[in-house]
Amino acid sequence: MSTDWICFVCGSRNDINESVCQECGAERPLAVQGFASSQSNLELPAAARRSGGGDFAYLDAQDCLRSLNACLNKAVSTSADNEKFKFMLTPVVEDFEELYAQVDAFIGDVDDPKAIKALKMRRDDSYYIFKLAVMQLEMYSPDNLQPIRVGLMLIKQAYQGLRWLLAYAKNQQDPDVIESKDLLAPSINAYIKGEIDADTYFDAVCGADDLLNECLHEGCQSFHEALNQAKKFDGQNYEVLLDTREDASKANEYWVKAIMAVHSDEPKPEDCI
């Protein structure tokens, strides 16, 4: 197997031991992190580790993430076509789905209605982002690495929520206080605890609204540009389709950044523009 990795920013090939792209300076992608010590580590691991001893987590969430990283790295390093990549991705997705099924089973055993509501919200939030990530990843092709880049961003966020749910299932953490690292949670918690007043809380919510609207606006504008380009296609001028895909990709990236802003600690305007 090749011991190179391909930069998701400029598309150049780099030695596996290089931590940054030698062409553009971009950091080595997450799909390669942790697998650079030896060529054998680049091989796709076996199914995620099953834990014994009666532990709640039948599958280990971190091992599922490692399996995904290895799958992505193998696809990029070998320039796998879309059909082969989907075949490689299927068992990894199935392991993640099993983790969510375990969470559902646990929630079904909870008695407190308030806790059930909080847990379901966290579960649905994480699962929705996970499905978006899978949709992005399945758009991968050897000449289009953006779905890998975007899919990894989304998976990272879904994983954080899933990991919290599994930890709660094991440790029975108190879900009353919103512990998510999103755009609104810090202000909500501060308001509940009396650390900020109503005016400060209102300003924080309005600031979040402005930030997300900017991301969504830029995405819509790029998408309309893609539509206008698509209308110019006459069946032969294929260069128009390249412009269409570029504008549509920009729109997709802005919308994903809007999702990321909702699920990051301290999103800033420059994260969206």
CSV table of N, CA and C in Angstrom, one decimal, residues 47-114:
chain,number,residue,atom,x,y,z
A,47,ALA,N,-13.1,-4.9,12.8
A,47,ALA,CA,-14.3,-4.3,13.3
A,47,ALA,C,-13.9,-3.7,14.7
A,48,ALA,N,-14.6,-2.6,15.0
A,48,ALA,CA,-14.3,-1.9,16.2
A,48,ALA,C,-14.4,-2.8,17.4
A,49,ARG,N,-13.5,-2.6,18.4
A,49,ARG,CA,-13.4,-3.4,19.6
A,49,ARG,C,-14.7,-3.6,20.3
A,50,ARG,N,-15.0,-4.9,20.6
A,50,ARG,CA,-16.1,-5.2,21.5
A,50,ARG,C,-15.7,-5.3,22.9
A,51,SER,N,-16.3,-4.6,23.8
A,51,SER,CA,-15.9,-4.7,25.2
A,51,SER,C,-16.7,-5.7,26.0
A,52,GLY,N,-16.1,-6.3,26.9
A,52,GLY,CA,-16.7,-7.3,27.7
A,52,GLY,C,-17.0,-6.9,29.1
A,53,GLY,N,-17.3,-7.9,30.0
A,53,GLY,CA,-17.5,-7.6,31.4
A,53,GLY,C,-18.8,-6.9,31.7
A,54,GLY,N,-19.7,-7.0,30.8
A,54,GLY,CA,-21.0,-6.4,31.1
A,54,GLY,C,-21.1,-4.9,30.9
A,55,ASP,N,-20.0,-4.2,30.3
A,55,ASP,CA,-20.0,-2.8,30.1
A,55,ASP,C,-21.2,-2.4,29.2
A,56,PHE,N,-21.6,-1.2,29.3
A,56,PHE,CA,-22.7,-0.7,28.5
A,56,PHE,C,-22.3,-0.7,27.0
A,57,ALA,N,-21.1,-0.1,26.8
A,57,ALA,CA,-20.7,0.1,25.4
A,57,ALA,C,-20.2,-1.2,24.8
A,58,TYR,N,-21.0,-1.8,24.0
A,58,TYR,CA,-20.7,-3.0,23.3
A,58,TYR,C,-19.6,-2.7,22.2
A,59,LEU,N,-19.8,-1.6,21.6
A,59,LEU,CA,-18.8,-1.1,20.7
A,59,LEU,C,-18.1,0.1,21.3
A,60,ASP,N,-16.8,0.3,21.0
A,60,ASP,CA,-16.1,1.4,21.6
A,60,ASP,C,-16.1,2.6,20.5
A,61,ALA,N,-16.6,3.7,21.0
A,61,ALA,CA,-16.8,4.9,20.1
A,61,ALA,C,-15.5,5.3,19.5
A,62,GLN,N,-14.5,5.4,20.3
A,62,GLN,CA,-13.2,5.8,19.8
A,62,GLN,C,-12.6,4.9,18.7
A,63,ASP,N,-12.8,3.6,18.9
A,63,ASP,CA,-12.4,2.6,17.9
A,63,ASP,C,-13.2,2.8,16.6
A,64,CYS,N,-14.5,3.1,16.7
A,64,CYS,CA,-15.3,3.3,15.5
A,64,CYS,C,-14.7,4.5,14.7
A,65,LEU,N,-14.3,5.6,15.5
A,65,LEU,CA,-13.7,6.7,14.8
A,65,LEU,C,-12.4,6.4,14.2
A,66,ARG,N,-11.6,5.6,14.8
A,66,ARG,CA,-10.3,5.2,14.3
A,66,ARG,C,-10.5,4.4,13.0
A,67,SER,N,-11.5,3.5,13.0
A,67,SER,CA,-11.8,2.7,11.8
A,67,SER,C,-12.2,3.6,10.7
A,68,LEU,N,-13.0,4.6,11.0
A,68,LEU,CA,-13.4,5.6,9.9
A,68,LEU,C,-12.2,6.3,9.4
A,69,ASN,N,-11.3,6.8,10.2
A,69,ASN,CA,-10.1,7.5,9.8
A,69,ASN,C,-9.2,6.6,8.9
A,70,ALA,N,-9.1,5.3,9.3
A,70,ALA,CA,-8.3,4.4,8.5
A,70,ALA,C,-8.9,4.2,7.1
A,71,CYS,N,-10.3,4.1,7.1
A,71,CYS,CA,-11.0,3.8,5.9
A,71,CYS,C,-10.8,5.0,4.9
A,72,LEU,N,-10.9,6.2,5.4
A,72,LEU,CA,-10.7,7.4,4.6
A,72,LEU,C,-9.3,7.5,4.1
A,73,ASN,N,-8.3,7.2,5.0
A,73,ASN,CA,-6.9,7.3,4.5
A,73,ASN,C,-6.6,6.3,3.5
A,74,LYS,N,-7.2,5.1,3.6
A,74,LYS,CA,-7.0,4.0,2.6
A,74,LYS,C,-7.6,4.4,1.3
A,75,ALA,N,-8.8,5.0,1.3
A,75,ALA,CA,-9.4,5.4,0.1
A,75,ALA,C,-8.6,6.5,-0.6
A,76,VAL,N,-8.1,7.5,0.1
A,76,VAL,CA,-7.4,8.6,-0.5
A,76,VAL,C,-6.0,8.1,-1.0
A,77,SER,N,-5.4,7.3,-0.2
A,77,SER,CA,-4.0,6.8,-0.5
A,77,SER,C,-4.0,5.9,-1.8
A,78,THR,N,-5.1,5.2,-2.0
A,78,THR,CA,-5.1,4.2,-3.1
A,78,THR,C,-6.0,4.8,-4.2
A,79,SER,N,-6.5,6.0,-4.1
A,79,SER,CA,-7.4,6.6,-5.1
A,79,SER,C,-8.5,5.7,-5.5
A,80,ALA,N,-9.1,5.1,-4.4
A,80,ALA,CA,-10.3,4.2,-4.6
A,80,ALA,C,-11.4,5.0,-5.3
A,81,ASP,N,-12.1,4.3,-6.2
A,81,ASP,CA,-13.3,4.9,-6.9
A,81,ASP,C,-14.4,4.9,-5.9
A,82,ASN,N,-15.5,5.6,-6.3
A,82,ASN,CA,-16.6,5.8,-5.4
A,82,ASN,C,-17.3,4.5,-5.0
A,83,GLU,N,-17.4,3.6,-5.9
A,83,GLU,CA,-18.1,2.3,-5.6
A,83,GLU,C,-17.3,1.5,-4.6
A,84,LYS,N,-16.0,1.5,-4.7
A,84,LYS,CA,-15.1,0.8,-3.8
A,84,LYS,C,-15.1,1.5,-2.4
A,85,PHE,N,-15.1,2.8,-2.5
A,85,PHE,CA,-15.1,3.5,-1.2
A,85,PHE,C,-16.4,3.3,-0.4
A,86,LYS,N,-17.5,3.3,-1.1
A,86,LYS,CA,-18.8,3.0,-0.4
A,86,LYS,C,-18.8,1.6,0.3
A,87,PHE,N,-18.2,0.7,-0.5
A,87,PHE,CA,-18.1,-0.7,0.1
A,87,PHE,C,-17.2,-0.7,1.3
A,88,MET,N,-16.1,0.0,1.3
A,88,MET,CA,-15.2,0.1,2.5
A,88,MET,C,-15.9,0.9,3.6
A,89,LEU,N,-16.7,1.8,3.3
A,89,LEU,CA,-17.3,2.7,4.3
A,89,LEU,C,-18.5,2.0,5.0
A,90,THR,N,-19.2,1.1,4.4
A,90,THR,CA,-20.4,0.4,4.9
A,90,THR,C,-20.2,-0.2,6.3
A,91,PRO,N,-19.2,-1.0,6.5
A,91,PRO,CA,-19.1,-1.6,7.9
A,91,PRO,C,-18.8,-0.6,9.0
A,92,VAL,N,-18.1,0.5,8.6
A,92,VAL,CA,-17.8,1.5,9.6
A,92,VAL,C,-19.1,2.2,10.0
A,93,VAL,N,-19.9,2.5,9.0
A,93,VAL,CA,-21.2,3.2,9.2
A,93,VAL,C,-22.1,2.3,10.1
A,94,GLU,N,-22.1,1.0,9.8
A,94,GLU,CA,-22.9,0.0,10.5
A,94,GLU,C,-22.5,0.0,12.0
A,95,ASP,N,-21.2,0.1,12.3
A,95,ASP,CA,-20.7,0.1,13.7
A,95,ASP,C,-21.2,1.4,14.4
A,96,PHE,N,-21.2,2.5,13.7
A,96,PHE,CA,-21.7,3.8,14.3
A,96,PHE,C,-23.2,3.6,14.6
A,97,GLU,N,-23.9,3.1,13.6
A,97,GLU,CA,-25.4,2.9,13.8
A,97,GLU,C,-25.7,2.0,15.0
A,98,GLU,N,-24.8,1.0,15.2
A,98,GLU,CA,-25.0,0.1,16.4
A,98,GLU,C,-24.8,0.9,17.7
A,99,LEU,N,-23.9,1.8,17.7
A,99,LEU,CA,-23.7,2.6,18.9
A,99,LEU,C,-24.9,3.5,19.2
A,100,TYR,N,-25.5,4.0,18.1
A,100,TYR,CA,-26.7,4.8,18.3
A,100,TYR,C,-27.9,3.9,18.8
A,101,ALA,N,-27.9,2.7,18.3
A,101,ALA,CA,-29.0,1.8,18.7
A,101,ALA,C,-28.8,1.5,20.2
A,102,GLN,N,-27.6,1.3,20.7
A,102,GLN,CA,-27.3,1.1,22.1
A,102,GLN,C,-27.8,2.3,22.9
A,103,VAL,N,-27.5,3.5,22.4
A,103,VAL,CA,-28.0,4.7,23.1
A,103,VAL,C,-29.5,4.7,23.2
A,104,ASP,N,-30.2,4.3,22.1
A,104,ASP,CA,-31.7,4.3,22.1
A,104,ASP,C,-32.2,3.3,23.1
A,105,ALA,N,-31.5,2.1,23.2
A,105,ALA,CA,-31.9,1.1,24.2
A,105,ALA,C,-31.8,1.6,25.6
A,106,PHE,N,-30.7,2.4,25.8
A,106,PHE,CA,-30.5,2.9,27.2
A,106,PHE,C,-31.5,3.9,27.5
A,107,ILE,N,-31.8,4.8,26.6
A,107,ILE,CA,-32.8,5.9,26.8
A,107,ILE,C,-34.2,5.2,27.2
A,108,GLY,N,-34.5,4.1,26.5
A,108,GLY,CA,-35.7,3.4,26.7
A,108,GLY,C,-35.9,2.9,28.2
A,109,ASP,N,-34.7,2.8,28.9
A,109,ASP,CA,-34.8,2.3,30.3
A,109,ASP,C,-34.8,3.4,31.3
A,110,VAL,N,-34.7,4.7,30.8
A,110,VAL,CA,-34.7,5.8,31.8
A,110,VAL,C,-36.1,6.1,32.2
A,111,ASP,N,-36.3,6.4,33.5
A,111,ASP,CA,-37.6,6.7,34.1
A,111,ASP,C,-37.9,8.1,34.1
A,112,ASP,N,-37.0,9.0,34.3
A,112,ASP,CA,-37.2,10.4,34.5
A,112,ASP,C,-37.6,11.1,33.2
A,113,PRO,N,-38.8,11.6,33.0
A,113,PRO,CA,-39.2,12.2,31.7
A,113,PRO,C,-38.3,13.4,31.3
A,114,LYS,N,-37.9,14.1,32.3
A,114,LYS,CA,-37.0,15.3,32.0
A,114,LYS,C,-35.7,14.8,31.4
